Amino acid sequence: MTDLLAARTQMALSLGFHIVFAAVGIAMPFLMSIAHHRYLKTRRPEFRVLTKAWSKTVAIFFAVGAVSGTALSFELGLLWPGFMIHAGPIIGMPFSWEGAAFFLEAIFIGIFLYGWKKLPERSHWLSGVMVGLSGVASGFFVICANGWMNSPAGFDWNNGHPINIDPWAAMFNEAALGQGVHMIIASFQAVGFAFAGVHALLYLKLKHPVHHEAMKIAFMVGAVAAIIQPISGDLAAKSVAVRQPIKLAAMEGHFETEKGAPLLIGGLPNVEERRTDYALPLPKALSFLAFGDFNAEVKGLNDFPRELWPPVVVTHIAFQIMVGIGTLMALVGIVGLFWLWKKPQNFLKPLWLKALVAMSPLGLIAIEAGWVVTEVGRQPWVIYGYLKTADALTPRPGIIFTLILYLVIYLALSLVVYQLVRRQITTLQQDLGQTQDKEVSA
């Protein structure tokens, strides 16, 4: 394995690991706050138990996410010094704002965890909401920096060096808002479905009503996000079509420039033959989706030098996985919300509960696929159009050894998280049992 491939693999591993915790950090505090609000409104002790259980889950994922996020920060400097030399002065601001939001998130988590019976109830509830808002802000600022890598702005390039730096223009680049909104919605979608699936499994086993309520809260959040996500995705794709037409061509497996370009469903790109096999074409749909015009011209990969193509097969398959899962989740979301509204008894049928269990990991898989599209689809550039990934690599040899070290660390952290979450579920069952005993005694 070359040092470049080892470094890219290590970054992919770190980002793929961290993004799960980032998504939970964005969405989970809001589930916790909804459950807390339900407790304050109904005074049902089950909601208090559920709120405490979810708050500890937030704390676990926050702690591990902080570790993996710190590792990513170190990796940027240690693996890609060429990137940091050029990008550091330009996109330092979103990273510093992300740090401030992160500290606020940590402070409010502490206040919420230890604020029971010490704070007025409304202030305590608001501290939980602030955990979520801080998490959203933290995630958005990081994505501003990533958006800049896809849509560089706020500087002039002079003989390989940035001059006339405008950090505001860099931070609020053309990709920032679209990418940020898309990722934040995806977090609510993935985490909502994931926790709905977990509680569906627990309800199938235990039939405790609190799992029904938890399932409803998580599912409604995930379903609403899944239904509005295609709008965000469409806007993001239109932005990519203008800013990174070669990435769009790789996403779609689109080789020939043409007007009225078809949208390919599925398929496997044959890079050597420069065509996509086994796909279902929808006539003119790609032109419409990319530019709002059925006869608009969409550039194909053949219009670009071969050495500037991203890995087409990986980008196309990842994009198909993301879109396919997103479509399925939106359809299931519509059905589930309709049942909750008109036929709530259907929401507890075993077949539906098993379907929710099966779907619980899909949102996180879609997020991983989406980041593959974003990062692999930008290659061979680390700063699109300015600096190639290979030119940003550290000259230090032996990166394979740090890759192995990080792999071991992430496996260990995964086991720790698994054990802690499993313990949380056990504790939740015990607390619910005690709650039932008190109600019976009363």
Short mmCIF file of C-alpha atoms in Angstrom, two decimals:
data_model
loop_
_atom_site.label_atom_id
_atom_site.label_comp_id
_atom_site.label_asym_id
_atom_site.label_seq_id
_atom_site.Cartn_x
_atom_site.Cartn_y
_atom_site.Cartn_z
CA MET A 1 0.00 0.00 0.00
CA THR A 2 1.38 3.42 -0.95
CA ASP A 3 1.62 6.19 1.64
CA LEU A 4 -0.99 8.20 -0.27
CA LEU A 5 -3.48 5.33 -0.21
CA ALA A 6 -2.72 4.61 3.46
CA ALA A 7 -3.26 8.28 4.37
CA ARG A 8 -6.51 8.46 2.42
CA THR A 9 -7.70 5.21 4.00
CA GLN A 10 -6.86 6.49 7.47
CA MET A 11 -8.79 9.72 6.88
CA ALA A 12 -11.73 7.78 5.46
CA LEU A 13 -11.68 5.48 8.49
CA SER A 14 -11.60 8.40 10.92
CA LEU A 15 -14.28 10.36 9.11
CA GLY A 16 -16.49 7.29 8.71
CA PHE A 17 -16.18 6.54 12.43
CA HIS A 18 -16.61 10.10 13.63
CA ILE A 19 -19.59 10.96 11.44
CA VAL A 20 -21.81 8.50 13.30
CA PHE A 21 -21.13 10.27 16.60
CA ALA A 22 -21.50 13.68 14.99
CA ALA A 23 -24.94 12.71 13.64
CA VAL A 24 -26.05 11.45 17.05
CA GLY A 25 -24.69 14.62 18.67
CA ILE A 26 -26.79 16.75 16.32
CA ALA A 27 -30.11 14.92 16.57
CA MET A 28 -30.22 12.93 19.81
CA PRO A 29 -30.44 15.94 22.20
CA PHE A 30 -33.67 16.96 20.47
CA LEU A 31 -35.18 13.50 21.01
CA MET A 32 -34.12 13.81 24.64
CA SER A 33 -35.71 17.28 24.90
CA ILE A 34 -38.98 16.08 23.36
CA ALA A 35 -39.16 13.22 25.87
CA HIS A 36 -38.37 15.68 28.66
CA HIS A 37 -41.11 18.02 27.45
CA ARG A 38 -43.54 15.10 27.44
CA TYR A 39 -42.61 14.38 31.05
CA LEU A 40 -43.16 18.00 32.09
CA LYS A 41 -46.56 17.99 30.38
CA THR A 42 -47.85 14.60 31.49
CA ARG A 43 -45.81 13.88 34.66
CA ARG A 44 -45.68 10.26 33.59
CA PRO A 45 -42.57 8.79 35.27
CA GLU A 46 -41.76 6.67 32.21
CA PHE A 47 -40.89 9.81 30.25
CA ARG A 48 -38.56 10.93 33.04
CA VAL A 49 -36.80 7.56 32.92
CA LEU A 50 -36.61 7.73 29.14
CA THR A 51 -35.22 11.28 29.24
CA LYS A 52 -32.49 10.26 31.66
CA ALA A 53 -31.61 7.20 29.60
CA TRP A 54 -31.38 9.22 26.39
CA SER A 55 -29.36 11.97 28.12
CA LYS A 56 -26.77 9.40 29.18
CA THR A 57 -26.70 8.10 25.61
CA VAL A 58 -26.04 11.67 24.45
CA ALA A 59 -23.17 11.92 26.94
CA ILE A 60 -21.63 8.61 25.80
CA PHE A 61 -21.71 9.53 22.13
CA PHE A 62 -20.48 13.06 22.88
CA ALA A 63 -17.45 11.74 24.78
CA VAL A 64 -16.44 9.26 22.08
CA GLY A 65 -17.20 11.79 19.35
CA ALA A 66 -14.89 14.27 21.07
CA VAL A 67 -12.08 11.70 20.97
CA SER A 68 -12.56 10.83 17.29
CA GLY A 69 -13.01 14.51 16.37
CA THR A 70 -9.74 15.37 18.07
CA ALA A 71 -8.05 12.55 16.15
CA LEU A 72 -9.36 14.01 12.89
CA SER A 73 -7.96 17.43 13.79
CA PHE A 74 -4.53 15.94 14.42
CA GLU A 75 -4.68 13.95 11.20
CA LEU A 76 -5.26 17.06 9.11
CA GLY A 77 -1.93 18.43 10.25
CA LEU A 78 0.03 15.19 10.49
CA LEU A 79 -1.10 13.59 7.22
CA TRP A 80 -1.81 16.64 5.08
CA PRO A 81 0.62 19.45 6.03
CA GLY A 82 0.43 20.78 2.47
CA PHE A 83 -3.30 21.30 2.92
CA MET A 84 -2.98 23.03 6.27
CA ILE A 85 -0.27 25.40 5.02
CA HIS A 86 -2.61 26.69 2.33
CA ALA A 87 -6.00 26.24 3.94
CA GLY A 88 -5.26 27.06 7.57
CA PRO A 89 -5.20 30.86 7.18
CA ILE A 90 -8.37 30.75 5.05
CA ILE A 91 -10.71 28.38 6.89
CA GLY A 92 -9.44 28.78 10.43
CA MET A 93 -12.54 30.77 11.35
CA PRO A 94 -15.15 27.98 10.96
CA PHE A 95 -12.90 25.61 12.89
CA SER A 96 -12.56 28.14 15.74
CA TRP A 97 -16.33 28.69 15.79
CA GLU A 98 -16.84 24.94 15.79
CA GLY A 99 -14.60 24.78 18.85
CA ALA A 100 -16.68 27.41 20.63
CA ALA A 101 -19.92 25.57 19.81
CA PHE A 102 -18.35 22.32 21.00
CA PHE A 103 -17.46 23.86 24.38
CA LEU A 104 -21.00 25.21 24.76
CA GLU A 105 -22.35 21.77 23.96
CA ALA A 106 -20.15 20.23 26.66
CA ILE A 107 -21.22 22.85 29.21
CA PHE A 108 -24.93 22.36 28.54
CA ILE A 109 -24.60 18.57 28.66
CA GLY A 110 -23.10 18.94 32.14
CA ILE A 111 -25.87 21.32 33.20
CA PHE A 112 -28.57 18.97 31.93
CA LEU A 113 -27.09 15.80 33.42
CA TYR A 114 -26.61 17.32 36.88
CA GLY A 115 -29.46 19.84 36.80
CA TRP A 116 -32.28 17.53 37.92
CA LYS A 117 -33.94 19.07 41.00
CA LYS A 118 -31.26 21.79 41.09
CA LEU A 119 -32.64 24.03 38.34
CA PRO A 120 -36.14 25.35 37.64
CA GLU A 121 -37.79 22.80 35.38
CA ARG A 122 -38.10 25.15 32.43
CA SER A 123 -34.44 26.21 32.66
CA HIS A 124 -33.41 22.60 32.92
CA TRP A 125 -35.42 21.73 29.80
CA LEU A 126 -33.92 24.70 27.93
CA SER A 127 -30.42 23.48 28.79
CA GLY A 128 -31.27 20.25 26.97
CA VAL A 129 -32.47 22.20 23.94
CA MET A 130 -29.22 24.18 24.01
CA VAL A 131 -27.25 20.92 23.85
CA GLY A 132 -28.98 20.23 20.55
CA LEU A 133 -28.59 23.75 19.17
CA SER A 134 -24.89 23.75 20.06
CA GLY A 135 -24.49 20.38 18.35
CA VAL A 136 -26.20 21.66 15.19
CA ALA A 137 -24.00 24.77 15.18
CA SER A 138 -20.85 22.71 15.73
CA GLY A 139 -21.71 20.41 12.84
CA PHE A 140 -22.62 23.27 10.53
CA PHE A 141 -19.34 25.14 11.11
CA VAL A 142 -17.27 22.03 10.32
CA ILE A 143 -19.27 21.51 7.14
CA CYS A 144 -18.56 25.14 6.16
CA ALA A 145 -14.88 24.17 6.12
CA ASN A 146 -15.59 21.02 4.12
CA GLY A 147 -17.80 23.01 1.76
CA TRP A 148 -14.85 25.33 1.12
CA MET A 149 -12.79 22.33 -0.02
CA ASN A 150 -15.50 21.66 -2.64
CA SER A 151 -16.12 25.31 -3.49
CA PRO A 152 -13.01 27.36 -2.64
CA ALA A 153 -13.68 31.06 -2.09
CA GLY A 154 -12.33 34.05 -0.20
CA PHE A 155 -8.80 34.31 -1.64
CA ASP A 156 -6.74 34.91 -4.75
CA TRP A 157 -4.27 32.25 -5.87
CA ASN A 158 -0.83 33.66 -6.65
CA ASN A 159 1.99 31.32 -7.72
CA GLY A 160 0.67 28.46 -5.59
CA HIS A 161 -0.09 30.60 -2.53
CA PRO A 162 -3.33 32.25 -1.31
CA ILE A 163 -3.37 36.03 -0.98
CA ASN A 164 -6.07 38.67 -0.30
CA ILE A 165 -7.82 36.32 2.15
CA ASP A 166 -11.44 37.03 3.10
CA PRO A 167 -12.37 34.55 5.88
CA TRP A 168 -16.08 35.46 5.74
CA ALA A 169 -16.33 34.70 2.03
CA ALA A 170 -14.37 31.49 2.61
CA MET A 171 -16.60 30.33 5.46
CA PHE A 172 -19.88 31.11 3.73
CA ASN A 173 -18.82 29.63 0.41
CA GLU A 174 -21.37 28.49 -2.17
CA ALA A 175 -21.37 24.88 -0.92
CA ALA A 176 -21.60 25.59 2.82
CA LEU A 177 -25.33 26.17 3.26
CA GLY A 178 -26.48 23.36 0.95
CA GLN A 179 -24.05 20.81 2.39
CA GLY A 180 -24.75 21.91 5.95
CA VAL A 181 -28.52 21.71 5.69
CA HIS A 182 -28.31 18.36 3.88
CA MET A 183 -26.12 16.84 6.60
CA ILE A 184 -28.17 18.22 9.50
CA ILE A 185 -31.41 16.86 8.02
CA ALA A 186 -29.67 13.54 7.34
CA SER A 187 -28.65 13.38 11.01
CA PHE A 188 -32.25 13.73 12.20
CA GLN A 189 -33.35 11.21 9.59
CA ALA A 190 -30.72 8.61 10.48
CA VAL A 191 -30.86 9.00 14.26
CA GLY A 192 -34.66 9.08 14.31
CA PHE A 193 -34.93 5.83 12.37
CA ALA A 194 -32.07 4.24 14.33
CA PHE A 195 -33.66 4.86 17.72
CA ALA A 196 -37.14 4.01 16.43
CA GLY A 197 -35.69 0.64 15.38
CA VAL A 198 -33.99 0.07 18.74
CA HIS A 199 -37.19 0.78 20.66
CA ALA A 200 -39.24 -1.26 18.19
CA LEU A 201 -37.00 -4.21 19.05
CA LEU A 202 -37.41 -3.58 22.77
CA TYR A 203 -41.18 -3.26 22.37
CA LEU A 204 -41.33 -6.57 20.50
CA LYS A 205 -39.56 -8.20 23.45
CA LEU A 206 -41.09 -6.40 26.43
CA LYS A 207 -44.32 -4.70 25.31
CA HIS A 208 -43.61 -1.82 27.70
CA PRO A 209 -45.59 1.32 26.70
CA VAL A 210 -42.56 3.58 27.16
CA HIS A 211 -40.91 1.90 24.17
CA HIS A 212 -44.04 2.66 22.17
CA GLU A 213 -43.77 6.33 23.14
CA ALA A 214 -40.02 6.40 22.50
CA MET A 215 -40.57 4.77 19.13
CA LYS A 216 -43.19 7.36 18.19
CA ILE A 217 -40.95 10.30 19.16
CA ALA A 218 -37.94 8.95 17.28
CA PHE A 219 -39.93 7.85 14.25
CA MET A 220 -41.79 11.14 13.83
CA VAL A 221 -38.51 13.08 13.92
CA GLY A 222 -36.86 10.68 11.47
CA ALA A 223 -39.87 10.48 9.16
CA VAL A 224 -40.33 14.25 8.84
CA ALA A 225 -36.61 14.62 8.09
CA ALA A 226 -36.77 11.79 5.53
CA ILE A 227 -39.72 13.39 3.74
CA ILE A 228 -38.09 16.84 3.40
CA GLN A 229 -34.61 15.47 2.65
CA PRO A 230 -35.24 14.98 -1.12
CA ILE A 231 -35.81 18.75 -1.41
CA SER A 232 -32.47 19.44 0.25
CA GLY A 233 -30.81 16.75 -1.87
CA ASP A 234 -32.19 18.22 -5.08
CA LEU A 235 -30.86 21.68 -4.20
CA ALA A 236 -27.47 20.21 -3.27
CA ALA A 237 -27.28 18.29 -6.56
CA LYS A 238 -28.14 21.43 -8.56
CA SER A 239 -25.32 23.24 -6.77
CA VAL A 240 -22.87 20.42 -7.56
CA ALA A 241 -23.95 20.50 -11.22
CA VAL A 242 -22.79 24.12 -11.46
CA ARG A 243 -19.72 24.03 -9.18
CA GLN A 244 -18.36 20.51 -9.77
CA PRO A 245 -19.78 19.15 -13.05
CA ILE A 246 -17.21 16.35 -13.13
CA LYS A 247 -18.39 15.13 -9.70
CA LEU A 248 -22.00 15.15 -10.92
CA ALA A 249 -20.96 13.16 -14.00
CA ALA A 250 -19.25 10.57 -11.78
CA MET A 251 -22.24 10.44 -9.41
CA GLU A 252 -24.55 9.69 -12.33
CA GLY A 253 -22.17 7.49 -14.36
CA HIS A 254 -22.63 10.03 -17.15
CA PHE A 255 -19.91 9.83 -19.81
CA GLU A 256 -21.18 11.71 -22.86
CA THR A 257 -22.10 15.40 -22.83
CA GLU A 258 -25.64 15.73 -24.10
CA LYS A 259 -28.80 17.76 -24.01
CA GLY A 260 -31.85 16.07 -22.52
CA ALA A 261 -29.58 13.75 -20.53
CA PRO A 262 -31.22 10.67 -18.96
CA LEU A 263 -31.10 9.90 -15.24
CA LEU A 264 -29.59 6.46 -14.66
CA ILE A 265 -31.15 4.29 -11.96
CA GLY A 266 -28.61 1.74 -10.77
CA GLY A 267 -26.05 0.49 -13.23
CA LEU A 268 -22.34 -0.22 -13.11
CA PRO A 269 -19.93 2.23 -14.81
CA ASN A 270 -17.49 0.60 -17.24
CA VAL A 271 -14.67 3.11 -17.10
CA GLU A 272 -12.55 1.40 -19.77
CA GLU A 273 -15.43 1.35 -22.27
CA ARG A 274 -16.73 4.72 -21.00
CA ARG A 275 -20.32 3.66 -20.51
CA THR A 276 -22.64 2.58 -17.69
CA ASP A 277 -24.09 -0.92 -18.01
CA TYR A 278 -27.27 -2.45 -16.55
CA ALA A 279 -28.84 0.94 -15.67
CA LEU A 280 -32.48 1.95 -16.05
CA PRO A 281 -32.52 5.32 -17.89
CA LEU A 282 -35.23 7.92 -17.26
CA PRO A 283 -35.22 10.11 -20.39
CA LYS A 284 -34.24 13.78 -19.85
CA ALA A 285 -34.62 13.45 -16.08
CA LEU A 286 -30.96 14.27 -15.29
CA SER A 287 -31.14 17.51 -17.28
CA PHE A 288 -34.27 18.51 -15.40
CA LEU A 289 -32.98 17.56 -11.97
CA ALA A 290 -29.62 19.27 -12.53
CA PHE A 291 -30.79 22.48 -14.21
CA GLY A 292 -34.61 22.56 -14.08
CA ASP A 293 -34.79 22.20 -17.87
CA PHE A 294 -35.55 18.91 -19.66
CA ASN A 295 -33.33 19.94 -22.57
CA ALA A 296 -30.40 21.41 -20.62
CA GLU A 297 -26.92 20.23 -21.49
CA VAL A 298 -25.18 18.06 -18.89
CA LYS A 299 -21.42 17.67 -19.19
CA GLY A 300 -20.11 14.12 -19.32
CA LEU A 301 -16.85 12.70 -18.04
CA ASN A 302 -15.43 12.59 -21.57
CA ASP A 303 -15.28 16.40 -21.57
CA PHE A 304 -12.64 16.31 -18.83
CA PRO A 305 -9.02 15.05 -18.87
CA ARG A 306 -8.87 11.43 -17.72
CA GLU A 307 -6.37 12.25 -14.97
CA LEU A 308 -8.96 14.57 -13.35
CA TRP A 309 -11.70 11.95 -13.10
CA PRO A 310 -12.65 10.89 -9.57
CA PRO A 311 -13.01 7.14 -8.91
CA VAL A 312 -16.17 6.79 -10.99
CA VAL A 313 -17.40 3.36 -9.87
CA VAL A 314 -17.09 4.14 -6.16
CA THR A 315 -18.72 7.56 -6.50
CA HIS A 316 -21.61 6.26 -8.61
CA ILE A 317 -22.38 3.26 -6.40
CA ALA A 318 -22.19 5.34 -3.21
CA PHE A 319 -24.56 7.90 -4.74
CA GLN A 320 -27.02 5.19 -5.76
CA ILE A 321 -26.93 3.71 -2.24
CA MET A 322 -27.56 7.12 -0.65
CA VAL A 323 -30.44 8.01 -2.97
CA GLY A 324 -31.98 4.53 -2.81
CA ILE A 325 -31.97 4.44 0.99
CA GLY A 326 -33.24 8.01 1.20
CA THR A 327 -36.14 7.21 -1.13
CA LEU A 328 -37.07 4.11 0.87
CA MET A 329 -36.95 6.02 4.16
CA ALA A 330 -39.15 8.80 2.77
CA LEU A 331 -41.76 6.26 1.61
CA VAL A 332 -41.71 4.44 4.95
CA GLY A 333 -41.92 7.79 6.70
CA ILE A 334 -45.07 8.73 4.78
CA VAL A 335 -46.71 5.37 5.55
CA GLY A 336 -45.77 5.49 9.23
CA LEU A 337 -46.96 9.05 9.77
CA PHE A 338 -50.25 8.25 8.04
CA TRP A 339 -50.74 5.26 10.32
CA LEU A 340 -49.95 7.30 13.43
CA TRP A 341 -52.53 9.84 12.29
CA LYS A 342 -55.35 7.58 11.03
CA LYS A 343 -54.63 3.98 12.03
CA PRO A 344 -52.40 3.96 15.14
CA GLN A 345 -53.11 0.27 15.73
CA ASN A 346 -51.12 -0.54 12.57
CA PHE A 347 -48.05 1.12 14.07
CA LEU A 348 -47.77 -1.69 16.62
CA LYS A 349 -48.23 -4.63 14.28
CA PRO A 350 -45.30 -7.07 14.53
CA LEU A 351 -44.50 -6.90 10.82
CA TRP A 352 -44.23 -3.10 10.95
CA LEU A 353 -42.09 -3.23 14.10
CA LYS A 354 -39.76 -5.75 12.47
CA ALA A 355 -39.51 -3.49 9.43
CA LEU A 356 -38.46 -0.60 11.70
CA VAL A 357 -35.84 -2.82 13.31
CA ALA A 358 -34.49 -3.77 9.87
CA MET A 359 -34.36 -0.13 8.81
CA SER A 360 -32.57 1.14 11.93
CA PRO A 361 -29.04 1.16 10.41
CA LEU A 362 -30.03 2.39 6.94
CA GLY A 363 -29.88 6.11 7.69
CA LEU A 364 -26.34 5.85 9.04
CA ILE A 365 -25.34 3.78 5.99
CA ALA A 366 -26.78 6.55 3.78
CA ILE A 367 -24.73 9.16 5.65
CA GLU A 368 -21.57 7.12 5.14
CA ALA A 369 -22.39 6.74 1.44
CA GLY A 370 -23.06 10.47 1.16
CA TRP A 371 -19.66 11.33 2.59
CA VAL A 372 -18.04 8.89 0.16
CA VAL A 373 -19.74 10.82 -2.65
CA THR A 374 -18.54 14.13 -1.21
CA GLU A 375 -14.94 13.14 -0.54
CA VAL A 376 -14.18 10.54 -3.22
CA GLY A 377 -16.11 12.55 -5.81
CA ARG A 378 -13.78 15.53 -5.21
CA GLN A 379 -10.63 13.55 -6.01
CA PRO A 380 -7.94 14.04 -7.18
CA TRP A 381 -8.33 17.43 -5.48
CA VAL A 382 -8.19 18.21 -1.77
CA ILE A 383 -8.94 21.89 -2.55
CA TYR A 384 -11.06 21.63 -5.68
CA GLY A 385 -9.26 23.08 -8.69
CA TYR A 386 -6.27 24.37 -6.66
CA LEU A 387 -4.41 21.69 -4.73
CA LYS A 388 -4.27 17.98 -5.45
CA THR A 389 -4.49 15.48 -2.61
CA ALA A 390 -1.14 13.90 -3.52
CA ASP A 391 0.57 17.30 -3.28
CA ALA A 392 -0.75 17.86 0.26
CA LEU A 393 0.59 14.55 1.64
CA THR A 394 3.22 14.47 4.34
CA PRO A 395 6.68 13.24 3.23
CA ARG A 396 6.80 11.02 6.33
CA PRO A 397 7.00 7.32 5.36
CA GLY A 398 5.31 4.41 7.12
CA ILE A 399 1.77 5.78 7.25
CA ILE A 400 0.49 2.20 7.12
CA PHE A 401 1.52 1.79 10.77
CA THR A 402 -0.58 4.74 11.97
CA LEU A 403 -3.45 3.39 9.86
CA ILE A 404 -3.24 0.07 11.73
CA LEU A 405 -3.00 1.92 15.07
CA TYR A 406 -6.11 3.99 14.32
CA LEU A 407 -7.96 0.87 13.19
CA VAL A 408 -7.23 -0.82 16.51
CA ILE A 409 -8.27 2.30 18.46
CA TYR A 410 -11.58 2.61 16.61
CA LEU A 411 -12.35 -1.08 17.09
CA ALA A 412 -11.69 -0.68 20.81
CA LEU A 413 -13.85 2.44 21.02
CA SER A 414 -16.64 0.63 19.15
CA LEU A 415 -16.58 -2.17 21.71
CA VAL A 416 -16.65 0.35 24.56
CA VAL A 417 -19.63 2.17 23.04
CA TYR A 418 -21.44 -1.12 22.44
CA GLN A 419 -20.99 -2.17 26.06
CA LEU A 420 -22.01 1.23 27.43
CA VAL A 421 -25.15 1.41 25.27
CA ARG A 422 -26.04 -2.17 26.17
CA ARG A 423 -25.64 -1.28 29.83
CA GLN A 424 -27.86 1.76 29.32
CA ILE A 425 -30.59 -0.43 27.84
CA THR A 426 -30.36 -2.81 30.81
CA THR A 427 -30.50 0.11 33.25
CA LEU A 428 -33.52 1.51 31.41
CA GLN A 429 -35.36 -1.81 31.81
CA GLN A 430 -34.55 -1.88 35.53
CA ASP A 431 -35.72 1.72 36.02
CA LEU A 432 -38.94 1.02 34.15
CA GLY A 433 -39.52 -2.07 36.27
CA GLN A 434 -39.08 -0.04 39.44
CA THR A 435 -41.47 2.57 38.09
CA GLN A 436 -44.11 -0.07 37.45
CA ASP A 437 -43.60 -1.53 40.96
CA LYS A 438 -44.17 1.91 42.53
CA GLU A 439 -47.33 2.41 40.50
CA VAL A 440 -48.65 -1.01 41.58
CA SER A 441 -47.82 -0.28 45.23
CA ALA A 442 -49.56 3.08 45.03
#
